[in-house]
Amino acid sequence: MENRDEIFMREALRIARNGLGRTSPNPMVGAVIVKDDRIIAEGWHRRAGELHAERNALIQAGDLAKNSTMYVTLEPCSHYGRTPPCANALVDAGISRCVVAMKDPNPKVAGHGIEILRNAGIEVKIGICESESRKLNENFLKWITTGLPFVALKFAETLDGKIANRNRDQIQISSAESNRRVHELRDTFDGILVGIETVLNDNPSLTTRLENRIGKNPTRIILDSKLKIPLDAQVLDEKSKTIIATTESADEKKIDILKKFPNVEVIISENDSGRIDLEKFCRDLAAREITSILVEGGGTVNFSLLEKNLVDKIFAIIAPKILGGSNSPTSIDGTGFFKSLHLNSVSTELIGGDIWIESYL
């Protein structure tokens, strides 16, 4: 049976999710203020640059915050960033107790917020629903601790593992319901990545299209070592920013032309073999505050990222269809692995007749 601290923390986690896909590069955070076993105020971080969850809750509580308990899903910040530190705001408001789901791994915080609270005589309890808090902010935690974005592969395949027919024609593998879920996923990631072959074969827009509301278009990321991208490709429109990774062998005149597009950036990132240096490129993306990437490329791109240990999560959509053909492309191509990769924390869901498998590497 859950105790009171767990009950109130789960409410803080629930409201933190209101910021899903909107707070990057900051984490999602929820805060609940409780007095006499009753919630008197709630707040969440809405987007980067705006007030943090704690301050939103304190504004709602007003003078009632004095001698109350705050439940917050992440350690209150202790530094001046885009907004003032929240730990000091709790002290000034007269909060008497603070329950924290987890410490903030950001080096600018890393326990200093808790220290400020305790030095002010505030009772602090840490670790309530910590695993749920880590799951909530898996993108942020990967980015802030490693300098790399959180990378998730998403692919739809038939029962026999095919993502297209032998002619590589553009065909719909998954259901309409699954397609809607994919756009909901796009709405939560900072970037969406494909290889140049996907651009050449499908000419996708890589935007987010949601029913009854406007989605957030992620930054479009294209791996294009030879810079073969057509100048009329949909990903070069102004619906979102586009970053193209290429190599020294790319046509300099074409690079100059692409730089004139208002929303396009070209990054040269080459390894010793003349191919795109995927890890370096991912670090370049992280430095641009792209904390999470949804990969919707083909089997070659998927294998390359897996081979470099750059993948954190996989969304596999298995449709009740069969294509067959030894030359039909699969979700993971390349040279293959000698030993199978083990996936963890596997969960499944049935959506529109498709099996969705969510798992971690």
Coordinates of C-alpha atoms in Angstrom, one line a residue:
M1 CA 0.0 0.0 0.0
E2 CA 1.3 3.4 -1.0
N3 CA 2.1 5.9 1.8
R4 CA 1.2 9.5 1.7
D5 CA 4.5 10.6 0.3
E6 CA 4.2 8.2 -2.6
I7 CA 0.6 9.3 -3.3
F8 CA 1.5 13.0 -3.5
M9 CA 4.7 12.3 -5.5
R10 CA 2.7 10.4 -8.0
E11 CA 0.5 13.4 -8.5
A12 CA 3.6 15.5 -9.0
L13 CA 4.8 13.0 -11.6
R14 CA 1.4 13.1 -13.3
I15 CA 1.3 16.8 -13.7
A16 CA 5.0 16.9 -14.8
R17 CA 3.9 15.1 -17.9
N18 CA 2.0 18.1 -19.0
G19 CA 5.3 19.5 -20.2
L20 CA 6.0 16.4 -22.5
G21 CA 7.9 17.5 -25.5
R22 CA 7.9 21.2 -24.5
T23 CA 10.6 21.7 -21.9
S24 CA 13.8 20.6 -23.7
P25 CA 16.7 21.1 -23.0
N26 CA 15.3 21.3 -19.4
P27 CA 13.7 18.2 -17.7
M28 CA 10.0 17.8 -17.1
V29 CA 9.2 18.7 -13.5
G30 CA 6.1 18.7 -11.4
A31 CA 5.5 20.1 -7.9
V32 CA 2.7 19.7 -5.4
I33 CA 2.3 21.7 -2.2
V34 CA 0.5 19.9 0.6
K35 CA -0.9 21.2 3.9
D36 CA -2.9 19.3 6.5
D37 CA -2.8 16.3 4.1
R38 CA -4.5 18.3 1.4
I39 CA -3.1 19.5 -1.9
I40 CA -3.3 23.3 -1.9
A41 CA -1.3 24.0 -5.1
E42 CA 0.3 22.4 -8.1
G43 CA 2.7 23.5 -10.8
W44 CA 4.8 22.2 -13.6
H45 CA 7.5 23.4 -15.9
R46 CA 5.8 24.4 -19.2
R47 CA 8.8 25.2 -21.4
A48 CA 12.4 26.3 -21.3
G49 CA 12.8 29.9 -20.3
E50 CA 9.5 30.0 -18.3
L51 CA 9.1 29.5 -14.6
H52 CA 10.0 26.2 -13.1
A53 CA 7.4 23.9 -11.5
E54 CA 8.3 24.9 -7.9
R55 CA 7.7 28.6 -8.6
N56 CA 4.5 28.0 -10.4
A57 CA 3.2 26.0 -7.4
L58 CA 4.4 28.7 -4.9
I59 CA 2.6 31.4 -6.8
Q60 CA -0.6 29.4 -6.7
A61 CA -0.2 28.7 -3.0
G62 CA 0.6 32.2 -1.9
D63 CA 0.9 32.7 1.8
L64 CA -0.5 29.2 2.4
A65 CA 2.9 27.8 1.4
K66 CA 4.3 28.7 4.9
N67 CA 4.9 25.5 7.0
S68 CA 3.7 23.2 4.2
T69 CA 5.3 20.3 2.4
M70 CA 6.4 20.4 -1.2
Y71 CA 6.7 17.3 -3.4
V72 CA 8.9 17.8 -6.4
T73 CA 10.0 15.3 -9.0
L74 CA 13.5 16.6 -9.3
E75 CA 15.8 18.4 -6.9
P76 CA 15.1 22.2 -6.9
C77 CA 17.7 24.1 -8.8
S78 CA 20.4 26.2 -7.0
H79 CA 21.8 28.3 -9.8
Y80 CA 20.8 31.2 -12.0
G81 CA 20.0 30.0 -15.5
R82 CA 17.1 31.3 -17.6
T83 CA 15.2 31.7 -14.4
P84 CA 16.3 32.3 -10.7
P85 CA 17.1 29.3 -8.4
C86 CA 14.1 27.5 -7.0
A87 CA 15.7 26.3 -3.8
N88 CA 15.9 29.9 -2.5
A89 CA 12.3 30.4 -3.4
L90 CA 11.3 27.5 -1.2
V91 CA 13.2 28.9 1.7
D92 CA 11.7 32.4 1.2
A93 CA 8.2 30.9 1.1
G94 CA 8.6 29.2 4.4
I95 CA 8.3 25.6 3.2
S96 CA 9.0 23.3 6.2
R97 CA 9.4 20.0 4.4
C98 CA 10.5 19.0 0.9
V99 CA 10.1 15.5 -0.6
V100 CA 12.3 15.0 -3.7
A101 CA 12.1 12.1 -6.1
M102 CA 15.7 12.3 -7.2
K103 CA 18.8 14.5 -7.2
D104 CA 19.5 16.5 -10.2
P105 CA 22.6 15.1 -12.1
N106 CA 23.2 18.5 -13.7
P107 CA 26.7 19.5 -12.4
K108 CA 25.3 23.0 -11.8
V109 CA 22.9 21.5 -9.2
A110 CA 24.1 18.0 -8.1
G111 CA 23.0 18.3 -4.5
H112 CA 23.5 22.0 -4.0
G113 CA 19.7 22.6 -4.0
I114 CA 19.2 20.1 -1.3
E115 CA 22.0 21.6 0.7
I116 CA 20.4 25.0 0.5
L117 CA 17.2 23.6 1.8
R118 CA 18.8 21.7 4.7
N119 CA 21.0 24.6 5.7
A120 CA 17.8 26.7 6.0
G121 CA 16.3 24.1 8.4
I122 CA 13.9 22.5 5.9
E123 CA 13.4 18.7 6.3
V124 CA 14.4 17.0 3.0
K125 CA 13.4 13.4 2.0
I126 CA 15.0 12.0 -1.2
G127 CA 14.2 8.9 -3.3
I128 CA 10.4 8.7 -3.3
C129 CA 9.3 7.3 -6.7
E130 CA 12.8 7.8 -8.0
S131 CA 12.6 5.1 -10.7
E132 CA 9.5 6.8 -12.2
S133 CA 11.2 10.1 -12.1
R134 CA 14.2 8.7 -14.0
K135 CA 11.9 7.2 -16.6
L136 CA 10.0 10.5 -17.0
N137 CA 13.3 12.3 -17.9
E138 CA 15.3 9.6 -19.6
N139 CA 16.1 12.0 -22.5
F140 CA 17.4 14.7 -20.2
L141 CA 19.4 12.3 -18.0
K142 CA 21.2 10.8 -20.9
W143 CA 22.0 14.2 -22.4
I144 CA 23.2 15.9 -19.2
T145 CA 25.4 13.1 -18.0
T146 CA 27.0 12.0 -21.3
G147 CA 26.9 14.9 -23.7
L148 CA 25.0 12.7 -26.1
P149 CA 21.3 12.8 -27.1
F150 CA 18.9 10.0 -26.1
V151 CA 18.4 8.0 -29.3
A152 CA 15.4 5.9 -30.1
L153 CA 14.9 3.7 -33.2
K154 CA 11.4 3.5 -34.6
F155 CA 10.6 1.0 -37.4
A156 CA 7.5 -0.7 -38.7
E157 CA 8.0 -4.2 -40.2
T158 CA 6.0 -7.2 -41.3
L159 CA 5.9 -10.5 -39.5
D160 CA 8.8 -11.7 -41.6
G161 CA 10.9 -8.6 -40.7
K162 CA 10.5 -6.6 -44.0
I163 CA 10.1 -2.8 -44.1
A164 CA 9.5 -2.5 -47.9
N165 CA 9.1 -4.8 -50.9
R166 CA 12.0 -5.9 -53.1
N167 CA 11.5 -2.8 -55.3
R168 CA 11.8 -0.6 -52.2
D169 CA 8.4 0.9 -53.1
Q170 CA 6.8 3.2 -50.5
I171 CA 4.1 1.1 -49.0
Q172 CA 2.2 1.4 -45.7
I173 CA 3.3 -1.3 -43.3
S174 CA 1.5 -0.3 -40.1
S175 CA -2.1 0.7 -39.4
A176 CA -3.6 4.1 -39.4
E177 CA -3.8 3.9 -35.6
S178 CA -0.1 3.2 -35.4
N179 CA 0.6 6.1 -37.7
R180 CA -1.2 8.4 -35.4
R181 CA 0.9 7.1 -32.5
V182 CA 4.1 7.8 -34.5
H183 CA 3.1 11.4 -34.9
E184 CA 2.5 11.6 -31.2
L185 CA 6.0 10.2 -30.7
R186 CA 7.5 12.8 -33.0
D187 CA 5.8 15.5 -30.9
T188 CA 8.0 14.5 -27.9
F189 CA 11.4 14.4 -29.5
D190 CA 13.8 17.2 -30.3
G191 CA 15.0 15.7 -33.6
I192 CA 14.0 13.2 -36.2
L193 CA 16.8 11.4 -38.1
V194 CA 16.8 9.6 -41.5
G195 CA 19.4 8.6 -44.1
I196 CA 19.6 10.1 -47.5
E197 CA 18.1 7.0 -49.1
T198 CA 14.9 7.6 -47.2
V199 CA 14.8 11.2 -48.6
L200 CA 15.5 10.1 -52.1
N201 CA 13.0 7.2 -52.1
D202 CA 10.1 8.7 -50.1
N203 CA 10.7 12.5 -50.1
P204 CA 9.1 12.8 -46.6
S205 CA 8.3 16.0 -44.8
L206 CA 9.3 14.6 -41.3
T207 CA 6.8 16.9 -39.6
T208 CA 4.3 16.2 -36.8
R209 CA 0.7 16.0 -37.8
L210 CA -1.8 15.5 -35.0
E211 CA -5.6 15.5 -34.9
N212 CA -7.3 18.5 -33.2
R213 CA -4.1 20.2 -32.1
I214 CA -0.8 21.6 -33.4
G215 CA 2.2 19.4 -32.9
K216 CA 5.8 20.4 -32.5
N217 CA 7.9 19.8 -35.5
P218 CA 11.3 18.3 -34.5
T219 CA 14.5 19.3 -36.1
R220 CA 15.1 17.2 -39.2
I221 CA 18.4 15.5 -39.3
I222 CA 19.7 13.9 -42.5
L223 CA 22.7 11.6 -42.9
D224 CA 24.1 12.4 -46.4
S225 CA 27.8 11.6 -46.8
K226 CA 27.8 12.5 -50.6
L227 CA 25.3 15.4 -50.3
K228 CA 22.9 13.9 -52.7
I229 CA 19.9 15.7 -51.3
P230 CA 17.7 17.3 -54.0
L231 CA 17.3 21.0 -53.6
D232 CA 13.5 20.6 -53.9
A233 CA 13.3 18.0 -51.1
Q234 CA 10.4 18.5 -48.7
V235 CA 12.8 18.4 -45.7
L236 CA 14.3 21.7 -46.9
D237 CA 11.1 23.7 -46.5
E238 CA 10.6 26.2 -43.7
K239 CA 8.3 24.0 -41.5
S240 CA 11.2 23.1 -39.3
K241 CA 15.0 23.4 -39.1
T242 CA 17.1 20.8 -41.0
I243 CA 20.6 19.7 -40.1
I244 CA 22.5 17.8 -42.8
A245 CA 25.6 15.7 -41.9
T246 CA 28.0 15.2 -44.7
T247 CA 31.8 14.6 -45.4
E248 CA 34.7 16.4 -46.9
S249 CA 33.9 14.8 -50.3
A250 CA 30.6 16.8 -50.5
D251 CA 30.3 19.4 -53.3
E252 CA 31.4 22.7 -51.9
K253 CA 29.1 24.6 -54.3
K254 CA 26.1 22.7 -53.1
I255 CA 27.0 23.3 -49.5
D256 CA 27.1 27.0 -50.3
I257 CA 23.7 26.8 -51.9
L258 CA 22.2 24.9 -49.0
K259 CA 23.6 27.4 -46.5
K260 CA 21.4 30.0 -48.2
F261 CA 18.2 28.1 -47.2
P262 CA 17.0 30.0 -44.0
N263 CA 16.4 26.8 -42.0
V264 CA 19.3 24.6 -43.1
E265 CA 22.6 23.9 -41.5
V266 CA 25.3 21.6 -43.0
I267 CA 27.8 19.9 -40.6
I268 CA 30.9 18.2 -41.9
S269 CA 31.7 15.3 -39.7
E270 CA 34.1 12.7 -41.1
N271 CA 35.9 9.8 -39.6
D272 CA 39.2 8.2 -40.7
S273 CA 37.4 6.0 -43.3
G274 CA 35.7 8.9 -45.0
R275 CA 32.3 8.2 -43.6
I276 CA 30.2 10.3 -41.3
D277 CA 31.5 10.2 -37.7
L278 CA 28.3 9.3 -36.0
E279 CA 29.4 9.7 -32.4
K280 CA 31.0 13.1 -33.1
F281 CA 27.9 14.2 -35.0
C282 CA 25.7 13.2 -32.2
R283 CA 27.8 15.2 -29.8
D284 CA 27.5 18.2 -32.1
L285 CA 23.7 17.8 -32.0
A286 CA 23.8 17.5 -28.2
A287 CA 25.8 20.7 -28.1
R288 CA 23.0 22.4 -30.0
E289 CA 20.6 21.3 -27.2
I290 CA 19.1 18.5 -29.2
T291 CA 18.6 16.2 -26.3
S292 CA 16.6 13.4 -28.0
I293 CA 16.4 11.9 -31.5
L294 CA 13.8 9.6 -33.0
V295 CA 15.4 7.6 -35.8
E296 CA 13.0 6.7 -38.7
G297 CA 15.6 5.6 -41.2
G298 CA 16.2 2.4 -43.0
G299 CA 18.1 -0.7 -42.0
T300 CA 21.5 0.6 -42.9
V301 CA 21.1 3.7 -40.7
N302 CA 19.7 1.6 -37.9
F303 CA 22.5 -0.9 -38.0
S304 CA 25.2 1.9 -38.1
L305 CA 23.8 3.5 -34.9
L306 CA 23.5 0.2 -33.1
E307 CA 27.0 -0.8 -34.2
K308 CA 28.4 2.4 -32.6
N309 CA 26.4 1.8 -29.4
L310 CA 24.5 5.1 -29.9
V311 CA 20.9 3.6 -29.5
D312 CA 19.1 3.7 -26.1
K313 CA 15.6 2.6 -27.0
I314 CA 13.7 0.8 -29.7
F315 CA 10.0 1.1 -30.8
A316 CA 9.3 -1.8 -33.1
I317 CA 5.9 -2.0 -34.8
I318 CA 5.1 -5.5 -36.0
A319 CA 2.2 -5.6 -38.5
P320 CA 0.2 -8.7 -39.3
K321 CA 1.5 -8.8 -42.9
I322 CA 4.0 -10.8 -44.9
L323 CA 6.2 -9.5 -47.8
G324 CA 8.9 -12.1 -48.2
G325 CA 11.8 -11.9 -50.7
S326 CA 15.5 -12.3 -49.9
N327 CA 16.1 -8.8 -51.5
S328 CA 13.4 -7.0 -49.5
P329 CA 15.0 -4.6 -47.0
T330 CA 14.8 -5.3 -43.3
S331 CA 14.7 -3.1 -40.3
I332 CA 18.3 -3.9 -39.4
D333 CA 20.6 -4.4 -42.4
G334 CA 24.4 -3.9 -42.6
T335 CA 26.8 -6.7 -41.9
G336 CA 24.9 -7.9 -38.9
F337 CA 26.1 -8.9 -35.4
F338 CA 27.8 -12.1 -34.4
K339 CA 25.8 -12.2 -31.2
S340 CA 22.3 -11.0 -30.7
L341 CA 21.8 -7.7 -28.9
H342 CA 19.9 -8.2 -25.6
L343 CA 17.0 -5.9 -25.0
N344 CA 15.7 -5.0 -21.5
S345 CA 12.5 -3.6 -19.9
V346 CA 10.4 -4.9 -22.8
S347 CA 6.7 -3.9 -22.9
T348 CA 4.1 -4.7 -25.6
E349 CA 0.9 -3.0 -26.7
L350 CA -1.7 -3.8 -29.4
I351 CA -2.5 -0.7 -31.5
G352 CA -4.7 -1.0 -34.6
G353 CA -3.9 -4.7 -35.0
D354 CA -0.1 -4.0 -34.8
I355 CA 2.1 -5.2 -32.0
W356 CA 4.1 -2.3 -30.5
I357 CA 7.3 -3.4 -28.7
E358 CA 9.1 -0.9 -26.5
S359 CA 12.5 -1.9 -25.2
Y360 CA 15.9 -0.6 -24.1
L361 CA 19.4 -1.5 -25.0

